[in-house]
Amino acid sequence: MRDVAIIGVGMTRCGELWEQSLRDLYVEAALKAIRDAGVDRLDSMVVGCMSSGLFVGQEHLGALMADYLGMCPIPATRVESACASGGVAMRTGFLEVASGASDVVLVGAVEKMTDVGGDEATYALATAADQEWEGFNGVTFPGLYAMMAVAHMARYGTTREQMAAVAVKNHANGARNRARAQFPEPITIESVLNSVQVADPLRILDCSPITDGAAAAILCPADMAAKLGKKRPVRILGLGAGTDTIALHARKSLTELAAVETAARRAYEMAGRKPSDIHVAEVHDCFTIAEILATEAVGFFPKGKGGPAVADGETAIGGRIPVNTSGGLKSKGHPVGATGVAQVVEIVEQLRGESGERQVKGARTGLTQNMGGTGASSVVHILEAM
Amino acid sequence: MSTARAWREYPRRYRYEASVCRKCGKWHFPARLVCDACRGTEFETKRMGRTGKILTWTVIRVPPAPFKDEAPFAVAVVEMDDGPRITTQVADWKEEDLKIGRKVRLEFRRIQADGESGPIHYGYKAVPVA
């Protein structure tokens, strides 16, 4: 396999972007990444998207995006893994470059979620769970994560306040990412604890929002990065993916994300790095409890210690291992299929030293962790400045 | 939901039919074609016992569209005494019933309907037992 570098990144802002269509969002992010890299050609495109069929009534995104980016006749492939679609798109692009099949690959991911109402969006998102044996009985996505929270609280003593601390931290980070974040307003523990109940014990300020957005990255062989790109390249040092049962109830443990542990272990092995080598990370905080579970699954904290760690500020900017400097899914927003690539955009900029007031000083090695459903699929990347 | 799809699921939703692996003895509910423990492909159909205990739970306050008029309602992951784990609504509950380890029994109940005039879909809900 060839070593692979990221030589350009770009993304749209996140939010309710009434004026932009699915294709507009993808093309905006793609053009930003192409200009950031300074490349004048693409050999191939990957499109990550969870559910354009249900959100917009549009499939066949490979051809659509190649067409509207003016890139026909290059090959373009759409990939899907629920909320991990972006992560799987990165992996697909990586494999295409590493294998030697293509030299310059655009990995773009997009979700347009606000062309449908709340009910329809909730329905589309629920298709990431087991529709026959979970959804049929009325359980929602917040409901499934709420049940993981109840189990984690019972087993480890994780508290409501610790979960709220995730939201408070991520909104504080999002406030330093105003150009992109959907909800860049600082919030307090009290405001989380007093917000509307969604599924006990989760409240609305424990949940990531419905978001439009797109993100993109340009990949090429590492030994061509200096010649092709104009900015400091970032190497994809390690990458891992894994799966687990589609239904939460069938898992060996309700308090652990086995697919994330698998993906992380493979990524660390490939990179030759360990959790303590990571300087900055973006993890999949679709709900506050999810960030706690994810930081434990990627090995930043022992099982059951993710809650105390966030409450103690260990994952804040300036803490031992800053997590979700972008504001995370919670504050920056969660355009579901695009999230995995948006995480890569944040880490690449952190490793280049371009993150402004949310810059983690001296960050050279970063990690992204993206997952689908209640953790039935996950992709972890370890990135390092070249 | 199409009639064929609803009909396909009757053996599980109405009769609790599980598949028991002939190689390793693991109970699967719903039935599978491949055992996820030993990859065996031969099964015996058995009726799963209806009792189990709550492993975790929540109360859904923002419901999905087909359950609009029913919130708040309780949902739990239940471990059946025969081994399979399921996600199910909890019916006829009081606050003290929603706790890990609570014994429940599955009962045949109305789950959802296809709009105002479409077919009604039935299945199981967990009811706390002494």
Short mmCIF file of C-alpha atoms in Angstrom, two decimals:
data_model
loop_
_atom_site.label_atom_id
_atom_site.label_comp_id
_atom_site.label_asym_id
_atom_site.label_seq_id
_atom_site.Cartn_x
_atom_site.Cartn_y
_atom_site.Cartn_z
CA MET A 1 0.00 0.00 0.00
CA ARG A 2 1.13 3.55 -0.73
CA ASP A 3 1.16 6.16 2.05
CA VAL A 4 -1.69 8.64 1.64
CA ALA A 5 -1.79 12.36 2.43
CA ILE A 6 -4.56 14.94 2.70
CA ILE A 7 -3.53 18.04 0.75
CA GLY A 8 -6.72 20.09 0.84
CA VAL A 9 -9.87 20.44 2.94
CA GLY A 10 -13.01 22.54 2.90
CA MET A 11 -16.52 22.65 4.28
CA THR A 12 -19.71 24.69 4.23
CA ARG A 13 -21.11 26.30 7.33
CA CYS A 14 -23.51 24.09 9.27
CA GLY A 15 -27.12 25.02 9.89
CA GLU A 16 -30.54 25.42 8.33
CA LEU A 17 -29.25 26.50 4.94
CA TRP A 18 -32.51 27.30 3.15
CA GLU A 19 -30.81 28.82 0.12
CA GLN A 20 -28.62 25.82 -0.70
CA SER A 21 -29.63 22.49 -2.22
CA LEU A 22 -28.00 19.08 -1.72
CA ARG A 23 -25.85 19.55 -4.80
CA ASP A 24 -24.98 23.17 -3.96
CA LEU A 25 -23.66 22.09 -0.56
CA TYR A 26 -21.49 19.31 -1.98
CA VAL A 27 -20.08 21.51 -4.74
CA GLU A 28 -19.29 24.36 -2.32
CA ALA A 29 -17.32 22.06 -0.01
CA ALA A 30 -15.61 20.34 -2.95
CA LEU A 31 -14.52 23.64 -4.54
CA LYS A 32 -13.13 24.85 -1.22
CA ALA A 33 -11.08 21.66 -0.84
CA ILE A 34 -9.86 21.78 -4.45
CA ARG A 35 -8.76 25.42 -4.04
CA ASP A 36 -7.21 24.70 -0.64
CA ALA A 37 -5.10 21.96 -2.26
CA GLY A 38 -4.45 23.95 -5.42
CA VAL A 39 -4.96 20.90 -7.66
CA ASP A 40 -6.13 21.22 -11.25
CA ARG A 41 -7.30 17.65 -11.75
CA LEU A 42 -9.20 14.84 -10.03
CA ASP A 43 -8.89 11.16 -10.95
CA SER A 44 -11.90 9.99 -8.98
CA MET A 45 -14.60 11.13 -6.53
CA VAL A 46 -16.24 9.57 -3.50
CA VAL A 47 -19.57 10.88 -2.21
CA GLY A 48 -20.58 10.08 1.35
CA CYS A 49 -24.25 10.57 2.24
CA MET A 50 -26.60 8.81 4.62
CA SER A 51 -30.06 9.29 3.25
CA SER A 52 -30.55 11.72 0.37
CA GLY A 53 -33.37 9.42 -0.77
CA LEU A 54 -35.47 10.08 2.32
CA PHE A 55 -34.30 13.65 3.00
CA VAL A 56 -34.45 15.01 -0.55
CA GLY A 57 -35.84 12.23 -2.75
CA GLN A 58 -32.58 11.99 -4.69
CA GLU A 59 -30.26 9.01 -5.17
CA HIS A 60 -27.47 8.42 -7.73
CA LEU A 61 -25.26 10.99 -6.05
CA GLY A 62 -21.99 9.93 -7.67
CA ALA A 63 -23.10 11.01 -11.12
CA LEU A 64 -25.03 14.03 -9.81
CA MET A 65 -22.03 15.49 -8.00
CA ALA A 66 -19.55 14.71 -10.80
CA ASP A 67 -21.94 16.48 -13.17
CA TYR A 68 -22.44 19.60 -11.02
CA LEU A 69 -18.76 19.82 -10.15
CA GLY A 70 -18.01 19.83 -13.89
CA MET A 71 -15.92 16.69 -13.53
CA CYS A 72 -17.64 14.22 -15.89
CA PRO A 73 -16.50 11.68 -17.05
CA ILE A 74 -14.38 10.73 -14.00
CA PRO A 75 -15.62 7.83 -11.84
CA ALA A 76 -17.72 8.81 -8.82
CA THR A 77 -18.96 6.44 -6.13
CA ARG A 78 -21.50 7.05 -3.39
CA VAL A 79 -20.99 5.21 -0.08
CA GLU A 80 -23.29 4.91 2.93
CA SER A 81 -22.93 3.80 6.53
CA ALA A 82 -25.61 5.89 8.28
CA CYS A 83 -23.94 8.65 10.35
CA ALA A 84 -20.55 7.05 9.58
CA SER A 85 -21.00 7.63 5.84
CA GLY A 86 -18.36 10.38 5.89
CA GLY A 87 -15.85 8.16 7.69
CA VAL A 88 -16.50 5.32 5.27
CA ALA A 89 -16.08 7.78 2.36
CA MET A 90 -12.65 8.77 3.73
CA ARG A 91 -11.72 5.10 4.02
CA THR A 92 -12.89 4.43 0.46
CA GLY A 93 -10.81 7.33 -0.87
CA PHE A 94 -7.81 6.20 1.18
CA LEU A 95 -8.01 2.67 -0.25
CA GLU A 96 -8.32 4.00 -3.78
CA VAL A 97 -5.13 6.07 -3.45
CA ALA A 98 -3.23 3.51 -1.34
CA SER A 99 -3.96 0.77 -3.88
CA GLY A 100 -2.55 2.80 -6.74
CA ALA A 101 -5.87 2.90 -8.59
CA SER A 102 -6.00 6.71 -8.49
CA ASP A 103 -3.63 9.53 -7.58
CA VAL A 104 -5.88 12.50 -6.83
CA VAL A 105 -9.19 11.66 -5.16
CA LEU A 106 -11.89 14.01 -3.89
CA VAL A 107 -13.71 12.69 -0.83
CA GLY A 108 -16.82 14.78 -0.25
CA ALA A 109 -19.75 14.12 2.04
CA VAL A 110 -23.07 15.86 2.37
CA GLU A 111 -26.44 15.84 4.07
CA LYS A 112 -29.40 18.10 3.32
CA MET A 113 -31.79 17.50 6.22
CA THR A 114 -34.06 20.54 6.41
CA ASP A 115 -36.10 20.09 3.22
CA VAL A 116 -38.34 17.75 5.24
CA GLY A 117 -40.20 18.37 8.50
CA GLY A 118 -39.15 17.12 11.92
CA ASP A 119 -41.24 13.93 11.71
CA GLU A 120 -39.79 12.90 8.38
CA ALA A 121 -36.25 13.73 9.49
CA THR A 122 -36.75 11.63 12.63
CA TYR A 123 -38.02 8.78 10.46
CA ALA A 124 -35.05 9.02 8.09
CA LEU A 125 -32.59 8.98 11.01
CA ALA A 126 -34.36 6.02 12.61
CA THR A 127 -33.51 3.90 9.56
CA ALA A 128 -29.97 3.69 10.98
CA ALA A 129 -31.35 1.47 13.74
CA ASP A 130 -33.00 -1.94 13.27
CA GLN A 131 -36.34 -0.91 11.79
CA GLU A 132 -38.02 -4.29 12.26
CA TRP A 133 -36.98 -5.01 15.84
CA GLU A 134 -36.26 -1.59 17.38
CA GLY A 135 -38.09 1.07 15.37
CA PHE A 136 -41.33 -0.92 15.01
CA ASN A 137 -41.80 -0.72 18.76
CA GLY A 138 -41.56 3.06 18.88
CA VAL A 139 -38.03 3.61 20.11
CA THR A 140 -36.27 6.72 18.76
CA PHE A 141 -32.58 7.47 18.36
CA PRO A 142 -32.48 9.64 21.48
CA GLY A 143 -34.33 6.75 23.18
CA LEU A 144 -31.62 4.25 22.26
CA TYR A 145 -28.82 6.53 23.48
CA ALA A 146 -30.88 7.28 26.59
CA MET A 147 -30.92 3.55 27.35
CA MET A 148 -27.12 3.47 26.97
CA ALA A 149 -26.96 6.41 29.38
CA VAL A 150 -29.17 4.66 31.96
CA ALA A 151 -26.97 1.55 31.75
CA HIS A 152 -23.74 3.62 32.01
CA MET A 153 -25.07 5.58 35.00
CA ALA A 154 -26.07 2.35 36.76
CA ARG A 155 -22.80 0.56 36.07
CA TYR A 156 -20.27 3.35 36.61
CA GLY A 157 -22.08 6.07 38.51
CA THR A 158 -21.90 8.51 35.58
CA THR A 159 -23.99 11.54 36.51
CA ARG A 160 -26.48 13.82 34.76
CA GLU A 161 -24.11 16.74 35.44
CA GLN A 162 -21.18 14.96 33.77
CA MET A 163 -23.27 14.44 30.62
CA ALA A 164 -24.29 18.11 30.70
CA ALA A 165 -20.59 19.03 30.94
CA VAL A 166 -20.08 17.55 27.45
CA ALA A 167 -22.66 19.93 25.99
CA VAL A 168 -21.26 22.92 27.91
CA LYS A 169 -17.70 22.22 26.72
CA ASN A 170 -18.73 21.67 23.10
CA HIS A 171 -20.79 24.86 22.98
CA ALA A 172 -17.82 26.75 24.47
CA ASN A 173 -15.69 25.36 21.62
CA GLY A 174 -18.38 26.09 19.04
CA ALA A 175 -18.41 29.71 20.24
CA ARG A 176 -14.84 29.87 18.88
CA ASN A 177 -16.02 28.42 15.54
CA ARG A 178 -18.71 30.96 14.65
CA ALA A 179 -18.04 30.84 10.91
CA ARG A 180 -19.20 27.23 10.82
CA ALA A 181 -21.14 26.30 13.94
CA GLN A 182 -24.93 25.98 13.88
CA PHE A 183 -25.34 26.82 17.57
CA PRO A 184 -22.26 28.82 18.67
CA GLU A 185 -23.96 30.06 21.86
CA PRO A 186 -22.34 29.22 25.21
CA ILE A 187 -24.66 27.28 27.55
CA THR A 188 -24.53 26.31 31.24
CA ILE A 189 -24.98 23.08 33.18
CA GLU A 190 -28.25 24.50 34.55
CA SER A 191 -29.62 25.26 31.10
CA VAL A 192 -28.92 21.67 29.98
CA LEU A 193 -30.53 20.20 33.11
CA ASN A 194 -33.60 22.43 32.71
CA SER A 195 -34.10 21.95 28.97
CA VAL A 196 -37.03 20.00 27.52
CA GLN A 197 -37.05 16.24 28.15
CA VAL A 198 -36.63 14.08 25.06
CA ALA A 199 -36.00 10.54 26.35
CA ASP A 200 -35.12 10.12 30.02
CA PRO A 201 -32.49 11.03 31.10
CA LEU A 202 -31.60 12.93 27.90
CA ARG A 203 -32.87 16.45 27.28
CA ILE A 204 -32.88 18.56 24.16
CA LEU A 205 -29.51 20.16 25.02
CA ASP A 206 -28.00 16.65 25.20
CA CYS A 207 -28.89 16.13 21.52
CA SER A 208 -27.16 17.22 18.31
CA PRO A 209 -29.35 19.23 15.92
CA ILE A 210 -30.81 18.63 12.44
CA THR A 211 -28.23 20.18 10.12
CA ASP A 212 -27.48 20.91 6.47
CA GLY A 213 -23.83 20.81 5.52
CA ALA A 214 -21.03 19.31 3.47
CA ALA A 215 -17.29 18.73 3.87
CA ALA A 216 -14.52 17.61 1.53
CA ALA A 217 -10.89 16.53 1.42
CA ILE A 218 -8.38 15.95 -1.38
CA LEU A 219 -6.24 12.82 -1.04
CA CYS A 220 -3.08 11.87 -2.93
CA PRO A 221 -0.02 9.64 -2.49
CA ALA A 222 2.17 11.04 0.30
CA ASP A 223 5.22 11.19 -1.96
CA MET A 224 3.34 13.43 -4.39
CA ALA A 225 1.90 15.72 -1.71
CA ALA A 226 4.65 18.34 -1.74
CA LYS A 227 4.48 18.66 -5.53
CA LEU A 228 0.68 18.59 -5.91
CA GLY A 229 -0.49 20.59 -2.91
CA LYS A 230 0.33 24.10 -1.77
CA LYS A 231 -0.18 23.77 2.00
CA ARG A 232 1.43 21.59 4.63
CA PRO A 233 0.26 18.02 3.93
CA VAL A 234 -1.24 15.76 6.60
CA ARG A 235 -0.58 12.03 6.47
CA ILE A 236 -3.33 9.45 7.09
CA LEU A 237 -1.12 7.50 9.45
CA GLY A 238 -3.68 4.98 10.59
CA LEU A 239 -7.21 4.00 9.78
CA GLY A 240 -9.55 1.39 11.18
CA ALA A 241 -13.16 0.38 10.73
CA GLY A 242 -15.41 -2.06 12.50
CA THR A 243 -18.97 -3.25 12.91
CA ASP A 244 -21.26 -4.45 15.68
CA THR A 245 -24.85 -5.71 15.85
CA ILE A 246 -27.34 -3.35 14.20
CA ALA A 247 -29.66 -3.56 17.23
CA LEU A 248 -28.45 -2.14 20.53
CA HIS A 249 -30.19 -4.93 22.46
CA ALA A 250 -28.06 -7.64 20.84
CA ARG A 251 -24.73 -6.17 22.03
CA LYS A 252 -22.57 -8.01 24.53
CA SER A 253 -22.42 -4.80 26.56
CA LEU A 254 -24.83 -1.86 26.61
CA THR A 255 -22.14 0.44 28.04
CA GLU A 256 -19.37 -0.14 25.49
CA LEU A 257 -18.97 0.67 21.80
CA ALA A 258 -17.32 -2.50 20.48
CA ALA A 259 -17.21 -1.32 16.84
CA VAL A 260 -15.40 1.85 17.93
CA GLU A 261 -12.94 -0.19 20.01
CA THR A 262 -12.26 -2.40 16.97
CA ALA A 263 -11.80 0.58 14.66
CA ALA A 264 -9.55 2.39 17.15
CA ARG A 265 -7.38 -0.66 17.85
CA ARG A 266 -6.80 -1.17 14.11
CA ALA A 267 -6.04 2.52 13.56
CA TYR A 268 -3.55 2.66 16.45
CA GLU A 269 -1.83 -0.54 15.24
CA MET A 270 -1.52 0.73 11.69
CA ALA A 271 -0.26 4.13 12.86
CA GLY A 272 2.11 2.74 15.47
CA ARG A 273 0.60 5.18 17.95
CA LYS A 274 -1.24 4.89 21.25
CA PRO A 275 -4.01 6.97 22.85
CA SER A 276 -1.50 9.06 24.84
CA ASP A 277 0.17 10.13 21.55
CA ILE A 278 -2.98 11.96 20.39
CA HIS A 279 -2.96 15.76 20.82
CA VAL A 280 -6.47 16.60 19.58
CA ALA A 281 -9.55 14.55 18.65
CA GLU A 282 -12.96 14.88 17.08
CA VAL A 283 -15.39 12.20 18.32
CA HIS A 284 -19.00 11.40 17.47
CA ASP A 285 -21.02 13.31 20.10
CA CYS A 286 -24.46 12.86 18.54
CA PHE A 287 -25.64 12.84 22.17
CA THR A 288 -23.70 13.88 25.26
CA ILE A 289 -23.49 10.27 26.51
CA ALA A 290 -22.05 9.30 23.10
CA GLU A 291 -18.96 11.49 23.66
CA ILE A 292 -18.39 9.85 27.04
CA LEU A 293 -18.72 6.37 25.51
CA ALA A 294 -16.51 7.32 22.54
CA THR A 295 -13.67 8.79 24.61
CA GLU A 296 -13.62 5.55 26.60
CA ALA A 297 -13.79 3.38 23.45
CA VAL A 298 -10.82 5.08 21.76
CA GLY A 299 -8.79 4.60 24.93
CA PHE A 300 -8.47 8.17 26.19
CA PHE A 301 -9.99 7.11 29.53
CA PRO A 302 -10.69 3.80 31.29
CA LYS A 303 -14.25 2.45 31.17
CA GLY A 304 -16.47 4.52 33.41
CA LYS A 305 -14.02 7.45 33.66
CA GLY A 306 -15.19 9.41 30.61
CA GLY A 307 -17.81 11.28 32.64
CA PRO A 308 -15.49 12.48 35.44
CA ALA A 309 -12.85 13.37 32.80
CA VAL A 310 -15.09 15.81 30.93
CA ALA A 311 -16.40 17.31 34.18
CA ASP A 312 -12.78 17.86 35.31
CA GLY A 313 -11.92 19.71 32.08
CA GLU A 314 -9.52 17.07 30.76
CA THR A 315 -11.14 17.23 27.31
CA ALA A 316 -11.42 21.03 27.11
CA ILE A 317 -9.07 23.11 24.95
CA GLY A 318 -6.04 23.42 27.22
CA GLY A 319 -6.88 20.12 28.94
CA ARG A 320 -4.96 16.85 28.69
CA ILE A 321 -6.64 15.75 25.45
CA PRO A 322 -8.90 18.37 23.82
CA VAL A 323 -11.98 16.71 22.28
CA ASN A 324 -14.33 18.27 19.74
CA THR A 325 -12.56 21.60 19.36
CA SER A 326 -14.89 22.37 16.43
CA GLY A 327 -17.86 22.37 18.79
CA GLY A 328 -18.59 18.78 17.85
CA LEU A 329 -21.85 17.49 16.49
CA LYS A 330 -23.56 19.14 19.45
CA SER A 331 -22.69 22.79 18.72
CA LYS A 332 -21.10 22.85 15.27
CA GLY A 333 -23.96 20.68 13.96
CA HIS A 334 -24.50 17.16 12.64
CA PRO A 335 -25.17 16.91 8.89
CA VAL A 336 -25.23 13.15 9.43
CA GLY A 337 -23.54 11.74 6.32
CA ALA A 338 -21.06 14.64 6.15
CA THR A 339 -19.92 14.50 9.77
CA GLY A 340 -17.05 12.03 9.29
CA VAL A 341 -15.38 14.30 6.73
CA ALA A 342 -16.13 17.47 8.72
CA GLN A 343 -14.20 15.89 11.62
CA VAL A 344 -11.23 15.38 9.28
CA VAL A 345 -11.43 19.03 8.16
CA GLU A 346 -11.15 20.20 11.78
CA ILE A 347 -8.21 17.93 12.60
CA VAL A 348 -6.31 18.79 9.40
CA GLU A 349 -6.64 22.49 10.20
CA GLN A 350 -5.55 21.87 13.81
CA LEU A 351 -2.44 20.00 12.59
CA ARG A 352 -1.63 22.82 10.16
CA GLY A 353 -2.02 25.37 12.97
CA GLU A 354 -4.90 27.16 11.23
CA SER A 355 -7.57 26.90 13.94
CA GLY A 356 -7.31 30.43 15.31
CA GLU A 357 -8.77 30.96 18.77
CA ARG A 358 -9.52 27.25 19.20
CA GLN A 359 -6.02 26.10 18.16
CA VAL A 360 -4.51 23.33 20.30
CA LYS A 361 -0.91 24.46 20.76
CA GLY A 362 1.68 22.16 19.25
CA ALA A 363 -0.84 19.63 17.92
CA ARG A 364 0.95 17.23 15.55
CA THR A 365 -1.13 14.06 15.83
CA GLY A 366 -4.92 13.96 15.77
CA LEU A 367 -7.74 11.41 15.77
CA THR A 368 -11.24 11.31 14.30
CA GLN A 369 -13.92 8.85 15.41
CA ASN A 370 -17.16 8.59 13.45
CA MET A 371 -19.97 6.08 14.03
CA GLY A 372 -23.23 4.97 12.52
CA GLY A 373 -26.49 4.23 14.33
CA THR A 374 -25.97 3.34 17.96
CA GLY A 375 -22.41 2.33 17.15
CA ALA A 376 -23.10 -0.53 14.72
CA SER A 377 -20.38 0.83 12.43
CA SER A 378 -17.40 3.03 13.14
CA VAL A 379 -14.36 4.48 11.40
CA VAL A 380 -11.31 5.93 13.18
CA HIS A 381 -8.54 7.91 11.49
CA ILE A 382 -5.20 8.96 12.94
CA LEU A 383 -3.71 11.95 11.15
CA GLU A 384 -0.24 13.46 11.49
CA ALA A 385 1.33 16.61 10.14
CA MET A 386 4.05 15.83 7.56
CA MET B 1 -46.01 -1.17 6.13
CA SER B 2 -46.81 -3.61 3.33
CA THR B 3 -49.20 -6.45 4.13
CA ALA B 4 -46.60 -9.02 3.08
CA ARG B 5 -44.02 -7.51 5.42
CA ALA B 6 -46.39 -7.46 8.38
CA TRP B 7 -47.44 -11.06 7.62
CA ARG B 8 -43.81 -12.19 7.37
CA GLU B 9 -43.21 -11.04 10.93
CA TYR B 10 -46.27 -12.71 12.53
CA PRO B 11 -44.40 -15.84 13.69
CA ARG B 12 -42.14 -13.66 15.88
CA ARG B 13 -44.54 -10.91 16.89
CA TYR B 14 -47.54 -13.19 17.57
CA ARG B 15 -46.04 -16.56 18.49
CA TYR B 16 -42.56 -15.71 19.87
CA GLU B 17 -40.94 -18.18 17.46
CA ALA B 18 -37.19 -18.31 18.01
CA SER B 19 -34.53 -20.30 16.17
CA VAL B 20 -32.25 -22.41 18.32
CA CYS B 21 -28.86 -23.29 16.82
CA ARG B 22 -28.48 -27.08 16.48
CA LYS B 23 -24.69 -26.74 16.78
CA CYS B 24 -24.20 -24.50 19.83
CA GLY B 25 -27.70 -24.22 21.32
CA LYS B 26 -27.91 -20.40 21.20
CA TRP B 27 -31.45 -18.98 21.04
CA HIS B 28 -32.07 -16.33 18.37
CA PHE B 29 -35.03 -13.98 18.43
CA PRO B 30 -35.83 -12.94 15.76
CA ALA B 31 -34.77 -16.01 13.76
CA ARG B 32 -31.53 -15.87 11.79
CA LEU B 33 -30.14 -17.89 8.90
CA VAL B 34 -26.60 -17.86 10.39
CA CYS B 35 -25.79 -18.27 14.09
CA ASP B 36 -23.78 -15.23 15.25
CA ALA B 37 -22.04 -17.33 17.90
CA CYS B 38 -20.80 -20.33 15.86
CA ARG B 39 -21.90 -19.59 12.25
CA GLY B 40 -24.03 -22.72 12.28
CA THR B 41 -26.84 -22.76 9.70
CA GLU B 42 -29.18 -25.39 11.09
CA PHE B 43 -31.85 -24.39 13.55
CA GLU B 44 -34.81 -25.76 15.41
CA THR B 45 -37.84 -23.50 15.73
CA LYS B 46 -38.92 -23.19 19.36
CA ARG B 47 -41.39 -20.97 21.14
CA MET B 48 -39.55 -18.50 23.38
CA GLY B 49 -40.72 -18.20 26.99
CA ARG B 50 -42.43 -14.88 27.66
CA THR B 51 -40.68 -13.83 30.85
CA GLY B 52 -37.54 -11.78 31.28
CA LYS B 53 -36.00 -8.80 33.05
CA ILE B 54 -35.28 -5.16 32.22
CA LEU B 55 -31.61 -4.44 31.37
CA THR B 56 -32.10 -0.74 30.66
CA TRP B 57 -35.02 1.57 29.97
CA THR B 58 -36.14 5.07 28.97
CA VAL B 59 -39.31 7.11 28.72
CA ILE B 60 -39.83 8.51 25.22
CA ARG B 61 -41.26 12.02 25.45
CA VAL B 62 -40.70 13.08 21.83
CA PRO B 63 -42.27 10.20 19.85
CA PRO B 64 -41.87 9.14 16.22
CA ALA B 65 -44.83 9.90 13.94
CA PRO B 66 -46.78 6.60 14.30
CA PHE B 67 -46.72 6.98 18.11
CA LYS B 68 -47.63 10.66 18.20
CA ASP B 69 -50.62 10.32 20.53
CA GLU B 70 -48.97 7.90 22.93
CA ALA B 71 -46.09 9.85 24.49
CA PRO B 72 -44.84 9.62 27.09
CA PHE B 73 -44.30 5.87 26.81
CA ALA B 74 -41.67 3.57 28.30
CA VAL B 75 -39.25 1.44 26.29
CA ALA B 76 -36.81 -1.15 27.61
CA VAL B 77 -34.16 -3.61 26.57
CA VAL B 78 -35.36 -6.89 28.07
CA GLU B 79 -33.29 -10.03 28.52
CA MET B 80 -35.60 -13.01 28.10
CA ASP B 81 -35.14 -15.98 30.43
CA ASP B 82 -34.35 -18.10 27.35
CA GLY B 83 -31.46 -15.77 26.47
CA PRO B 84 -32.49 -13.45 23.60
CA ARG B 85 -32.58 -9.71 24.24
CA ILE B 86 -35.28 -7.54 22.73
CA THR B 87 -36.34 -3.89 22.54
CA THR B 88 -39.95 -3.47 23.57
CA GLN B 89 -42.38 -0.99 24.99
CA VAL B 90 -43.28 -1.37 28.65
CA ALA B 91 -47.04 -1.26 29.30
CA ASP B 92 -49.06 -0.75 32.49
CA TRP B 93 -46.04 0.66 34.36
CA LYS B 94 -45.68 2.79 37.44
CA GLU B 95 -42.57 4.82 38.07
CA GLU B 96 -41.11 2.23 40.47
CA ASP B 97 -41.33 -0.44 37.73
CA LEU B 98 -38.76 1.31 35.57
CA LYS B 99 -35.58 -0.10 37.03
CA ILE B 100 -32.82 -2.44 35.96
CA GLY B 101 -33.61 -6.04 36.95
CA ARG B 102 -37.42 -5.60 37.05
CA LYS B 103 -39.22 -8.83 36.03
CA VAL B 104 -41.56 -8.51 33.07
CA ARG B 105 -43.79 -10.72 30.93
CA LEU B 106 -44.54 -10.15 27.23
CA GLU B 107 -48.19 -9.63 26.36
CA PHE B 108 -49.95 -9.35 23.01
CA ARG B 109 -50.77 -5.68 22.42
CA ARG B 110 -51.57 -3.13 19.74
CA ILE B 111 -48.30 -1.49 18.60
CA GLN B 112 -49.11 0.91 15.75
CA ALA B 113 -51.44 1.49 12.80
CA ASP B 114 -50.98 2.62 9.21
CA GLY B 115 -52.76 5.96 9.48
CA GLU B 116 -56.42 6.45 10.37
CA SER B 117 -57.90 3.67 8.24
CA GLY B 118 -54.98 1.32 7.50
CA PRO B 119 -54.20 -2.02 9.11
CA ILE B 120 -53.41 -2.18 12.82
CA HIS B 121 -50.12 -3.85 13.70
CA TYR B 122 -49.91 -5.99 16.81
CA GLY B 123 -46.96 -7.38 18.70
CA TYR B 124 -45.59 -7.69 22.22
CA LYS B 125 -45.17 -5.26 25.09
CA ALA B 126 -43.52 -6.00 28.42
CA VAL B 127 -45.75 -5.82 31.50
CA PRO B 128 -44.17 -5.73 34.97
CA VAL B 129 -44.94 -8.85 37.03
CA ALA B 130 -44.57 -9.57 40.74
#
